[in-house]
mmCIF file of C-alpha atoms in Angstrom:
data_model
loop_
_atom_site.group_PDB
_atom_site.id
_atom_site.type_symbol
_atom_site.label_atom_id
_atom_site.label_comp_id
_atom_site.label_asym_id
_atom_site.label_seq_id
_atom_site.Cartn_x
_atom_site.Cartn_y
_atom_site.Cartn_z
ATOM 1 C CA UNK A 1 -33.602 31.830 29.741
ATOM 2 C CA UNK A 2 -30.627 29.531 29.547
ATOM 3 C CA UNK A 3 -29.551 27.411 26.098
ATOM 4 C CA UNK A 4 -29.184 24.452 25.530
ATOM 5 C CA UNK A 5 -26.044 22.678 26.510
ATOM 6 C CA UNK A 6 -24.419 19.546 24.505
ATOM 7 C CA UNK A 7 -26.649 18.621 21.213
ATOM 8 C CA UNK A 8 -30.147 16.807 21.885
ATOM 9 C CA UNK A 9 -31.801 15.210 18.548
ATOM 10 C CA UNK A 10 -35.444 14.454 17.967
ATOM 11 C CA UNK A 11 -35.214 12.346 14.707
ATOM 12 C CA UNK A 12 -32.625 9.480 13.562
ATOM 13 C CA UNK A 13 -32.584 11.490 10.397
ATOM 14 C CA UNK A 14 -30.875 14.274 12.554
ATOM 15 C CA UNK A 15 -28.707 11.883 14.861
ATOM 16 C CA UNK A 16 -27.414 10.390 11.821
ATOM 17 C CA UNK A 17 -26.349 13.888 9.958
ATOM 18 C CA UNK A 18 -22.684 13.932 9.044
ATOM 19 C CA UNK A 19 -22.130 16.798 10.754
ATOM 20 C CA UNK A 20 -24.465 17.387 13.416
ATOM 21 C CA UNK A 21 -24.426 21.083 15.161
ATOM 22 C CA UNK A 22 -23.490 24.220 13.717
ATOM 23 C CA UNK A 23 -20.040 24.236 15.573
ATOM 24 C CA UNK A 24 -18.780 21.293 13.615
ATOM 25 C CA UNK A 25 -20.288 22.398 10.320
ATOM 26 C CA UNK A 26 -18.802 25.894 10.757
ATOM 27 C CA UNK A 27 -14.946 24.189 11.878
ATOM 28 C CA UNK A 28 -15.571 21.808 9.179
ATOM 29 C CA UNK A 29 -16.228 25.266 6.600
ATOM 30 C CA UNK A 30 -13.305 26.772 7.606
ATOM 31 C CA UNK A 31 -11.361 23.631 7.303
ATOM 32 C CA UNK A 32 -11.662 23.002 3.402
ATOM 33 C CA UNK A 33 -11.247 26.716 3.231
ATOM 34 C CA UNK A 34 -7.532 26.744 5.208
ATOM 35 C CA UNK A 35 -6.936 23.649 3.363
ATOM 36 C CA UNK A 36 -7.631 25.048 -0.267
ATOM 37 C CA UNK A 37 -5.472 28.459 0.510
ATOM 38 C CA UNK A 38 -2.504 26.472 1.922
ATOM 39 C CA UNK A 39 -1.346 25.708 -1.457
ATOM 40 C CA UNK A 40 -0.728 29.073 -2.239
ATOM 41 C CA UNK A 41 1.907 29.621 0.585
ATOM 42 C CA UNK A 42 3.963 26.537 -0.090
ATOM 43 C CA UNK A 43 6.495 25.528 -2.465
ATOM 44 C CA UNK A 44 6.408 23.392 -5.292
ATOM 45 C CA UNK A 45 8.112 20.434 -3.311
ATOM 46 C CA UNK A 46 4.970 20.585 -0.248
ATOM 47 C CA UNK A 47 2.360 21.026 -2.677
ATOM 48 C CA UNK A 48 3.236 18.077 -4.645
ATOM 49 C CA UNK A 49 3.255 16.081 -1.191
ATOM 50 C CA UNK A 50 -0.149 16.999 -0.806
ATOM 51 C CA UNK A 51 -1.131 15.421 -4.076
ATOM 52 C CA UNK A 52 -0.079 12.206 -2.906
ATOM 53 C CA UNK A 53 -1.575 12.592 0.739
ATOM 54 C CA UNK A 54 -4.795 13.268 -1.618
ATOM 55 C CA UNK A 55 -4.520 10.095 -3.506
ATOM 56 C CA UNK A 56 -3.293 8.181 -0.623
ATOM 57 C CA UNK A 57 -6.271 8.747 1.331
ATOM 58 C CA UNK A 58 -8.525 7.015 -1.485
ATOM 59 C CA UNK A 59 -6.576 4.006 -1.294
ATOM 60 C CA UNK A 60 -6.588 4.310 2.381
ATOM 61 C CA UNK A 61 -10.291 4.905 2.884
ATOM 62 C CA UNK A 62 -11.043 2.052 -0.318
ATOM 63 C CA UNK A 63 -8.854 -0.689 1.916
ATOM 64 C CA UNK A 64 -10.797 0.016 5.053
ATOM 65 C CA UNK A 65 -13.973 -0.395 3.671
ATOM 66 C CA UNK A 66 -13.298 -3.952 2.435
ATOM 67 C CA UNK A 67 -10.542 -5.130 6.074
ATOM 68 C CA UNK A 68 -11.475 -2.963 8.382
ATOM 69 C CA UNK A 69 -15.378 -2.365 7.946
ATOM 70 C CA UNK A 70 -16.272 -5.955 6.304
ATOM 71 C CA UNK A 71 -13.310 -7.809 7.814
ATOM 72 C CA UNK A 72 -11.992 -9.137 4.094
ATOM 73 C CA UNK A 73 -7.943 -8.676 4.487
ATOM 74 C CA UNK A 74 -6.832 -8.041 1.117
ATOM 75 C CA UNK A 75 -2.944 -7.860 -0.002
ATOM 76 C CA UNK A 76 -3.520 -7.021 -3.360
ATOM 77 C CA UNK A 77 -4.697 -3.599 -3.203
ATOM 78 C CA UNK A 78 -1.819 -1.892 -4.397
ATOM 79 C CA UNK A 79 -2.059 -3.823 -8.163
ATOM 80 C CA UNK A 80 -5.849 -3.143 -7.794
ATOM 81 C CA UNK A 81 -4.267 0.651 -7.833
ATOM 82 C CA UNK A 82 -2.489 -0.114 -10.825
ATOM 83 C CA UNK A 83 -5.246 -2.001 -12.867
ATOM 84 C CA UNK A 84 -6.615 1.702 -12.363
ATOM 85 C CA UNK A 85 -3.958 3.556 -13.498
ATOM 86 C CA UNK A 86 -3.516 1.475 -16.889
ATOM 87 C CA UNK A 87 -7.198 1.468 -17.492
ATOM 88 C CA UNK A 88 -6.830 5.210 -17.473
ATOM 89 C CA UNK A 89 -3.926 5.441 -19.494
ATOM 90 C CA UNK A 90 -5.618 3.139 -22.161
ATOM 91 C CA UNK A 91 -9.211 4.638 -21.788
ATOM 92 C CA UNK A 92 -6.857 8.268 -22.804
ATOM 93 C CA UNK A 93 -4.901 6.780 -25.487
ATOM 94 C CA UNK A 94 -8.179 5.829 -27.132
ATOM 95 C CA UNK A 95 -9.110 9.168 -26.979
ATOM 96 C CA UNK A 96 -11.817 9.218 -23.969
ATOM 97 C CA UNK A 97 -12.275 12.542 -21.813
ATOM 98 C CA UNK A 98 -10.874 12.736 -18.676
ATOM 99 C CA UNK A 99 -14.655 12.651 -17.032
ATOM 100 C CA UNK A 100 -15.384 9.440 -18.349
ATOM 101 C CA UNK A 101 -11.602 8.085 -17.816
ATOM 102 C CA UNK A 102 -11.596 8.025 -14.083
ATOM 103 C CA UNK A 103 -15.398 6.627 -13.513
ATOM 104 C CA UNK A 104 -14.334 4.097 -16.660
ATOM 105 C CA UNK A 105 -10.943 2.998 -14.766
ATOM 106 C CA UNK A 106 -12.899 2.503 -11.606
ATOM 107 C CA UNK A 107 -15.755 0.329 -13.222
ATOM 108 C CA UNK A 108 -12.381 -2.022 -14.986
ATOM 109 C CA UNK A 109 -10.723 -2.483 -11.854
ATOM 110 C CA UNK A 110 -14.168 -3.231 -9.760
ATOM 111 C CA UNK A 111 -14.821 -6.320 -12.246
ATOM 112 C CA UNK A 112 -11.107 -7.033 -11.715
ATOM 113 C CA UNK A 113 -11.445 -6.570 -7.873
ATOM 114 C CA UNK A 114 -15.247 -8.734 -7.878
ATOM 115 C CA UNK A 115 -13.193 -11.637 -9.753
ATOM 116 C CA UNK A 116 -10.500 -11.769 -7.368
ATOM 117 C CA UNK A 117 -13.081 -11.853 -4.626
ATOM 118 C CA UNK A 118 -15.175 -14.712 -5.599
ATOM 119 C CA UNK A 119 -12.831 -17.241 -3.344
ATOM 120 C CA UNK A 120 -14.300 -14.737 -0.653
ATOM 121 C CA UNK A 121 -17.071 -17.192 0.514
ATOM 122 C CA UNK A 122 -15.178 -19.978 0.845
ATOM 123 C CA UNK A 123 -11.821 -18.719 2.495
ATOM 124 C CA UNK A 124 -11.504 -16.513 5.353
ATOM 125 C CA UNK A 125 -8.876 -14.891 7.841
ATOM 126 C CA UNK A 126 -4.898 -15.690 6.427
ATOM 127 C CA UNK A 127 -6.121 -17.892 3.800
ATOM 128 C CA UNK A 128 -8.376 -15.129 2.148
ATOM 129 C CA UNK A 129 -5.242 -12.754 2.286
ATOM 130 C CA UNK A 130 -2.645 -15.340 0.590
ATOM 131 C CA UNK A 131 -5.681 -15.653 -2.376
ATOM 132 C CA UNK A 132 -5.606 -11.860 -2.599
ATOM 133 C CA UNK A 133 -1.940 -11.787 -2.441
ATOM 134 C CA UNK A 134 -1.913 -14.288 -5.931
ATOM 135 C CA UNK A 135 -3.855 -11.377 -7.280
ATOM 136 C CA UNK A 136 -1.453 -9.230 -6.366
ATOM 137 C CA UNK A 137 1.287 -11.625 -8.170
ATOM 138 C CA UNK A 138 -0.929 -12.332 -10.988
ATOM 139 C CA UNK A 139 -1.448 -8.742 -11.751
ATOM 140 C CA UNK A 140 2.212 -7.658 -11.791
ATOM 141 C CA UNK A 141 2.783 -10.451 -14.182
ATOM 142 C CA UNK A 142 -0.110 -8.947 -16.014
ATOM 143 C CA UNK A 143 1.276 -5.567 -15.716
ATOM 144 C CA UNK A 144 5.028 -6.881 -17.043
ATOM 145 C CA UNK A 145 4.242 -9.102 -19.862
ATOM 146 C CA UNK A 146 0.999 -7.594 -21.589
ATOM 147 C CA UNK A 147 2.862 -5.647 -23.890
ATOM 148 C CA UNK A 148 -0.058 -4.456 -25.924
ATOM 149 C CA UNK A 149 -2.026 -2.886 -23.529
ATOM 150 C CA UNK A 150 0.380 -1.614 -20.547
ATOM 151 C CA UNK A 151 3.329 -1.431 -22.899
ATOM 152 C CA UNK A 152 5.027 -4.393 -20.405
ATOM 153 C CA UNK A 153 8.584 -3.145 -19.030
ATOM 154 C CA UNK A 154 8.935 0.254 -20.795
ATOM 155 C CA UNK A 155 5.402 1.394 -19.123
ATOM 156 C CA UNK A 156 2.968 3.793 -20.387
ATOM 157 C CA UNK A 157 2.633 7.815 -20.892
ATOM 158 C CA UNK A 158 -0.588 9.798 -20.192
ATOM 159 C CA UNK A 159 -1.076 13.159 -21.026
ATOM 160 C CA UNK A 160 -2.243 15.500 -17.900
ATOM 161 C CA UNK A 161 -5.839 15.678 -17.361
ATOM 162 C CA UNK A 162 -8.294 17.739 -18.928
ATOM 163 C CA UNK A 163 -11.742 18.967 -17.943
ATOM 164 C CA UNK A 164 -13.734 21.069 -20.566
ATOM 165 C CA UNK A 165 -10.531 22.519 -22.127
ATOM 166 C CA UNK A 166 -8.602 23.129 -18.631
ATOM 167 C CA UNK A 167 -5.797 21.440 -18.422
ATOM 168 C CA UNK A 168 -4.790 20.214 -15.088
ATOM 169 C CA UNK A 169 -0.937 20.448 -15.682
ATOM 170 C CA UNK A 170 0.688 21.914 -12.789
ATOM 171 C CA UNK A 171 1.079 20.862 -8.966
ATOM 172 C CA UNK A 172 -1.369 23.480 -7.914
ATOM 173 C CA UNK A 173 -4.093 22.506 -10.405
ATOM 174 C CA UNK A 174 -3.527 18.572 -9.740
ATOM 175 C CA UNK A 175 -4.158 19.036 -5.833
ATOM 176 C CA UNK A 176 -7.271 20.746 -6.357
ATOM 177 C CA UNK A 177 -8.638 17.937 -8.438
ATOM 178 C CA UNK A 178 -7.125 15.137 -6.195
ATOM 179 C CA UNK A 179 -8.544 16.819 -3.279
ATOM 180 C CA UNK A 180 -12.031 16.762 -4.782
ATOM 181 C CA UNK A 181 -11.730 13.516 -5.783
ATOM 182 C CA UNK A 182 -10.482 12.666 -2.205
ATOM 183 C CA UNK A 183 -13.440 14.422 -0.591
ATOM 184 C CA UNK A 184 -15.993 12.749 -3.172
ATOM 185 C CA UNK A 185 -14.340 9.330 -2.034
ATOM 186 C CA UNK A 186 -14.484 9.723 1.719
ATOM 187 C CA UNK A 187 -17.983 11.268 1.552
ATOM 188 C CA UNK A 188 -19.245 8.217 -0.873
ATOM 189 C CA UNK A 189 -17.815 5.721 1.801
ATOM 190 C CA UNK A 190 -18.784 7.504 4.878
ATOM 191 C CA UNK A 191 -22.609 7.532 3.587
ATOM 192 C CA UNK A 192 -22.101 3.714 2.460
ATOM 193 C CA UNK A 193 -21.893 3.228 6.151
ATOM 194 C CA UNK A 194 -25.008 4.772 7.260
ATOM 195 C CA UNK A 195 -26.902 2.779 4.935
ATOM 196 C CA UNK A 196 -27.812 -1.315 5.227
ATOM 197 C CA UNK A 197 -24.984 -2.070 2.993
ATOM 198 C CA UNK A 198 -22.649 -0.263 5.285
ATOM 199 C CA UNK A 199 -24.557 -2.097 8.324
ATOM 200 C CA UNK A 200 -24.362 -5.734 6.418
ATOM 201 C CA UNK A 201 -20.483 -5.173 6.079
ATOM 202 C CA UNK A 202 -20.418 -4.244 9.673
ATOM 203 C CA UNK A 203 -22.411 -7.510 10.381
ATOM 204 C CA UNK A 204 -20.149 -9.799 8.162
ATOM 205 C CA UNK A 205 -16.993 -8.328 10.095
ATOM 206 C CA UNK A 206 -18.244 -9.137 13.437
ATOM 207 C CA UNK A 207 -19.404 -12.982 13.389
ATOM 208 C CA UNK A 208 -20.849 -14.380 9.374
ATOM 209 C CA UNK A 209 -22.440 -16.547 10.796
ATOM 210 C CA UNK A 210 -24.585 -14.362 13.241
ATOM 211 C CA UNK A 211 -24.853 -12.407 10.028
ATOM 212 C CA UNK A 212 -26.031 -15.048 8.006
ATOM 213 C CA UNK A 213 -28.681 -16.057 10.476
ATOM 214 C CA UNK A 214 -30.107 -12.808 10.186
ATOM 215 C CA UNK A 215 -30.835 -12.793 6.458
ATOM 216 C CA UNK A 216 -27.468 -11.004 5.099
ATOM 217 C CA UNK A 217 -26.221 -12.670 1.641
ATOM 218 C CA UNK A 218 -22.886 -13.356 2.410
ATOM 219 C CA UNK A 219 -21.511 -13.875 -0.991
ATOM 220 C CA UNK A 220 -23.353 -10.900 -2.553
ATOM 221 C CA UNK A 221 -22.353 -8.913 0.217
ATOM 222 C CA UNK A 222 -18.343 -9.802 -0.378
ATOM 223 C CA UNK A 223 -18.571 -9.514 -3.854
ATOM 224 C CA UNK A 224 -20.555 -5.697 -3.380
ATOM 225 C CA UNK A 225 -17.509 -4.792 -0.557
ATOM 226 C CA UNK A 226 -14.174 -6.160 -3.482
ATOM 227 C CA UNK A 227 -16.417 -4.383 -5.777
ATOM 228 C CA UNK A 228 -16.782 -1.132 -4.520
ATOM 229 C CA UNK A 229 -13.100 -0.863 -2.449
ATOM 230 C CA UNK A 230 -11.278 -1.823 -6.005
ATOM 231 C CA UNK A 231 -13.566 1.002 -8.195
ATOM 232 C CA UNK A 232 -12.583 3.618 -5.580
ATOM 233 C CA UNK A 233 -9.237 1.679 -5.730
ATOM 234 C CA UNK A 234 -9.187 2.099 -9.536
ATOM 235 C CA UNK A 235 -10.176 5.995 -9.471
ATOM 236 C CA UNK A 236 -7.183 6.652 -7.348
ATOM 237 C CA UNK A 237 -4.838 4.810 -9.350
ATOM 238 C CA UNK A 238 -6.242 6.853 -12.256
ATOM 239 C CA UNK A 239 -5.165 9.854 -10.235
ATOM 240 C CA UNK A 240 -2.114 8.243 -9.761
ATOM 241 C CA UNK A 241 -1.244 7.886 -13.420
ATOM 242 C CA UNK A 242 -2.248 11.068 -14.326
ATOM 243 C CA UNK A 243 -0.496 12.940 -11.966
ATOM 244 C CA UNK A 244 3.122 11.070 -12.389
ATOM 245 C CA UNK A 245 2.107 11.077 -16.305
ATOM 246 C CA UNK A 246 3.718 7.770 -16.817
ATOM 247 C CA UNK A 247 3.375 4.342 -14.908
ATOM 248 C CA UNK A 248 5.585 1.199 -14.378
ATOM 249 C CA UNK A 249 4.778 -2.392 -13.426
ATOM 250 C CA UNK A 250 7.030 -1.962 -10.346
ATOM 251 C CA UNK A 251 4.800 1.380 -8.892
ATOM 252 C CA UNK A 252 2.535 -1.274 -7.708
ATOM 253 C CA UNK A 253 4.396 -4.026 -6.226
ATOM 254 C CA UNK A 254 3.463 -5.757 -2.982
ATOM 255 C CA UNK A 255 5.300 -2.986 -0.889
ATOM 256 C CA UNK A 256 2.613 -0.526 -1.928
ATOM 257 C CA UNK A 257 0.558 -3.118 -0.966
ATOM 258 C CA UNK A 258 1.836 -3.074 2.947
ATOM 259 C CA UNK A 259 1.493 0.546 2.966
ATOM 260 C CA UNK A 260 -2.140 0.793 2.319
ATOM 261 C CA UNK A 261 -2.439 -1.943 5.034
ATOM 262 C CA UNK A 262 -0.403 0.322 7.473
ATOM 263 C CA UNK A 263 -2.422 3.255 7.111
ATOM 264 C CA UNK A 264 -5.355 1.595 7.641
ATOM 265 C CA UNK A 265 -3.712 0.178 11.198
ATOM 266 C CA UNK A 266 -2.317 3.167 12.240
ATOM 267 C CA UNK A 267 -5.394 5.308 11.132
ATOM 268 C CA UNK A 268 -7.522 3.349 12.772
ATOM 269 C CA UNK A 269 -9.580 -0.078 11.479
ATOM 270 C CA UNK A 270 -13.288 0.290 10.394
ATOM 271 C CA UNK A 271 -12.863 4.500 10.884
ATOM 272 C CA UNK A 272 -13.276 6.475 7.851
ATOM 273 C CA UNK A 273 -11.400 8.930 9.432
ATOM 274 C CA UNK A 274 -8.820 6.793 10.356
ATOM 275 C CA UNK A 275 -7.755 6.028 6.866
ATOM 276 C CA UNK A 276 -7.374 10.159 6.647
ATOM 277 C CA UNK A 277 -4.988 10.006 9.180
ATOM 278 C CA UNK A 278 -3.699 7.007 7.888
ATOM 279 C CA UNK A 279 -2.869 8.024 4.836
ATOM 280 C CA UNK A 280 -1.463 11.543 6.244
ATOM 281 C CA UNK A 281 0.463 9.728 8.646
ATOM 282 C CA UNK A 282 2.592 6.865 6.737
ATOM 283 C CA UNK A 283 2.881 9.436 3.496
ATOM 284 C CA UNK A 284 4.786 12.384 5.809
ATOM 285 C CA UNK A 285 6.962 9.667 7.494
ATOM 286 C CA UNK A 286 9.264 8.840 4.937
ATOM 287 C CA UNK A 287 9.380 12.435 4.068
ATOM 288 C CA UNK A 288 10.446 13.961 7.455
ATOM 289 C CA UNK A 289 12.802 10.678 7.856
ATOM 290 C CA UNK A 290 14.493 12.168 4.620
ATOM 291 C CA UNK A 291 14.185 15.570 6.467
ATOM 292 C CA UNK A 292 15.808 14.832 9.422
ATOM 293 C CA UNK A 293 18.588 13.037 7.629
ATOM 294 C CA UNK A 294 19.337 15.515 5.589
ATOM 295 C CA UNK A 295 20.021 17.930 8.343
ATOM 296 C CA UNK A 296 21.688 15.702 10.705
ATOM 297 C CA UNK A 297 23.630 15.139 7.741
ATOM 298 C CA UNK A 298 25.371 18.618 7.897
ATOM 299 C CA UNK A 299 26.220 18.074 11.417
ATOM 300 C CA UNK A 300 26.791 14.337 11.695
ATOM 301 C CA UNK A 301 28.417 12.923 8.290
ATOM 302 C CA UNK A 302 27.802 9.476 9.215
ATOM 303 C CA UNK A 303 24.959 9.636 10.871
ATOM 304 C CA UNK A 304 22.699 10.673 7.474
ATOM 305 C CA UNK A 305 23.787 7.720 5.773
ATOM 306 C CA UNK A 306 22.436 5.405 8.363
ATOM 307 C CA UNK A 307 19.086 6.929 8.832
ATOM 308 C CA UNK A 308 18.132 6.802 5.416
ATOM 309 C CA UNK A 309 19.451 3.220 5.438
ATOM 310 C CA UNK A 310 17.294 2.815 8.744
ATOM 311 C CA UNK A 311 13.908 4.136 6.901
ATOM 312 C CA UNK A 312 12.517 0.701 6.202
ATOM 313 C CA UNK A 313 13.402 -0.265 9.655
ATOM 314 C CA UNK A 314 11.634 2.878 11.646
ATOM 315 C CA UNK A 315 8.540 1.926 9.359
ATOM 316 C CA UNK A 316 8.286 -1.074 10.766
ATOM 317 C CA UNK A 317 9.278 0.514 14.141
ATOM 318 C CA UNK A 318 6.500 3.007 14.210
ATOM 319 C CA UNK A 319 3.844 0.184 13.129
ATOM 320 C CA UNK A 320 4.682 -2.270 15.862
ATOM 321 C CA UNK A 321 4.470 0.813 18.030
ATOM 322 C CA UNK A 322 1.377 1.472 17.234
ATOM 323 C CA UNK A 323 0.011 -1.856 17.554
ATOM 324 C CA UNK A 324 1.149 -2.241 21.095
ATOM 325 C CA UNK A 325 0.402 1.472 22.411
ATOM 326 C CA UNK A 326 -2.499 2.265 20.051
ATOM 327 C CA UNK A 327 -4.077 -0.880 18.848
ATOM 328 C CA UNK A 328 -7.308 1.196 17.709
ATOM 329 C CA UNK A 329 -5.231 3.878 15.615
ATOM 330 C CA UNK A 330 -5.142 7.620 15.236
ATOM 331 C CA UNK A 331 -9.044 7.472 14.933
ATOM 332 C CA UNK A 332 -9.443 6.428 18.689
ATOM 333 C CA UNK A 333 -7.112 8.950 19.699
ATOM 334 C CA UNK A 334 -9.233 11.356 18.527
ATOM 335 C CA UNK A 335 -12.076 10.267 19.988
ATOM 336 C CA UNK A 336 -10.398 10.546 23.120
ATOM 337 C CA UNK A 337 -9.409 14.174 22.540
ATOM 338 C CA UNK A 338 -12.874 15.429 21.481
ATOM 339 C CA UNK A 339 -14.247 13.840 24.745
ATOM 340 C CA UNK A 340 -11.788 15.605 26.827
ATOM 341 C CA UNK A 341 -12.428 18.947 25.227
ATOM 342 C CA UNK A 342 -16.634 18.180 25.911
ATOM 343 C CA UNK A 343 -16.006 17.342 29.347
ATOM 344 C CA UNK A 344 -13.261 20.906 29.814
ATOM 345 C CA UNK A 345 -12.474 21.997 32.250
ATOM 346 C CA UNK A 346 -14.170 18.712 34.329
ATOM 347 C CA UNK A 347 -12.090 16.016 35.090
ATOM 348 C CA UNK A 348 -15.533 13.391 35.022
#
């Protein structure tokens, strides 16, 4: 008798699993399970680096559904981030449980996001992404001058987050929430795409008007891809504000902005799991710029000064990099890996 070699499917239902075979769902197993013990053998500094790599990947992940799977550039996702992490910190000062907080800040900034898309239909390309880049203004002024609700220059306090009476109030206990918030958001998104939504997004991206001949609702369709990019925006800037426990107009200016958009080019446009490496990526870089400084410091006095001066510049470095070398991001080099390793030790 000899097996089967390579992975043969006799339904869609079982072409279109997430993880189809036993090898990936085993790697994918141990995986989560590395990734929830790693904690334990790293300092306070790393863990707390892996919070933000958690929340980063929601915002990552949110973006790409709306530029890089329904092609609507958007420059205003950072304040979308923040219209989260307000509506938290007001939803807790009224005396709301953390459970219905972060679902309750995602629902506020998905009408904010659906608003700020309605100019959707009628603008397109550059012109869509200055409108969503007057959102971005118009929300900072929002976040700056509304005294009474985000408490304008002096910015707000939250409390740490609470589930049933366990208070998540330490590094340790904030990853594990962010991460399965993170892994709710990536697995909400990556189903989104298997369904027609996910397929009329697809659709829009590649030619609207081939879409629209086809019977897809253009407008609807927009409105349904702001909608659901700013709630998952919203729960991650709720994350965001609860883990930093207090929040500032200028956490999310336009530079935050330009991050999200970077992680979503380097990860890779339209890949869910290129906004994972994405927002892995572009959150390590500035801290292994610092790293490097710091120790060239002790050999080279001059030399740390300038490359923490040069940070800004080697993040725009690496970006133009990648759009010249690796146009299709991180995600595409992994594609290429796996294939390699399927076709070991064969060169064809």
């Amino acid at each position: 008798m000899h097996g089967q070699c390579g992975l043969f499917f006799r339904t869609y239902a079982g072409e279109a699993q997430l993880f189809p075979g036993r090898f990936l769902k085993i790697s994918m197993l141990l995986f989560f399970a590395a990734l929830c013990l790693a904690p334990w053998a790293m300092n306070k500094y790393l863990v707390s680096i892996l919070c933000l790599i958690n929340i980063s990947v929601i915002g990552a992940v949110s973006l790409n559904l709306l530029t890089g799977s329904c092609g609507q550039i958007s420059l205003g996702h950072g304040a979308f981030f923040g219209v989260g992490a307000y509506s938290a910190a007001y939803l807790a000062n009224l005396g709301l449980p953390f459970l219905l907080v972060l679902p309750g800040a995602g629902a506020i900034t998905a009408l904010t996001g659906m608003v700020f898309g309605l100019p959707s239909l009628r603008l397109k390309g550059i012109y869509l992404a200055i409108a969503t880049l007057a959102a971005q203004l118009i929300l900072e002024y929002v976040f700056l001058h509304w005294d009474a609700v985000t408490g304008g220059s002096g910015g707000m306090a939250l409390d740490p987050p609470s589930i049933f009476g366990f208070a998540f109030d330490s590094d340790l206990k904030m990853f594990y929430l962010t991460l399965a918030v993170a892994a709710l958001c990536v697995l909400c998104v990556r189903n989104v795409m298997r369904t027609c939504l996910g397929r009329a997004f697809v659709a829009i991206r590649d030619y609207h008007l081939s879409a629209e001949i086809v019977g897809v609702d253009l407008f609807a369709y927009k409105l349904r891809a702001f909608g659901l990019s700013s709630f998952l925006a919203g729960v991650g800037g709720a994350l965001w504000g609860s883990y930093t426990m207090y929040i500032t107009p200028e956490q999310f200016g336009i530079g935050l902005s330009v991050s999200y958009l970077a992680m979503i080019i380097i990860g890779g446009l339209g890949s869910v799991i290129g906004g994972v490496f994405g927002a892995v990526f572009i959150t390590i870089l500035p801290e292994l710029l610092n790293f490097i400084a710091q120790h060239a410091g002790a050999a080279f006095t001059d030399l740390s000064g300038a490359l923490l001066a040069m940070k800004e510049g080697v993040f725009g470095l690496v970006l133009v990099l990648f759009l010249i070398f690796e146009p299709e991001g991180l995600a595409n080099r992994w594609r290429l890996v796996k294939s390699y390793w399927k076709l070991y030790p064969f060169a064809h």
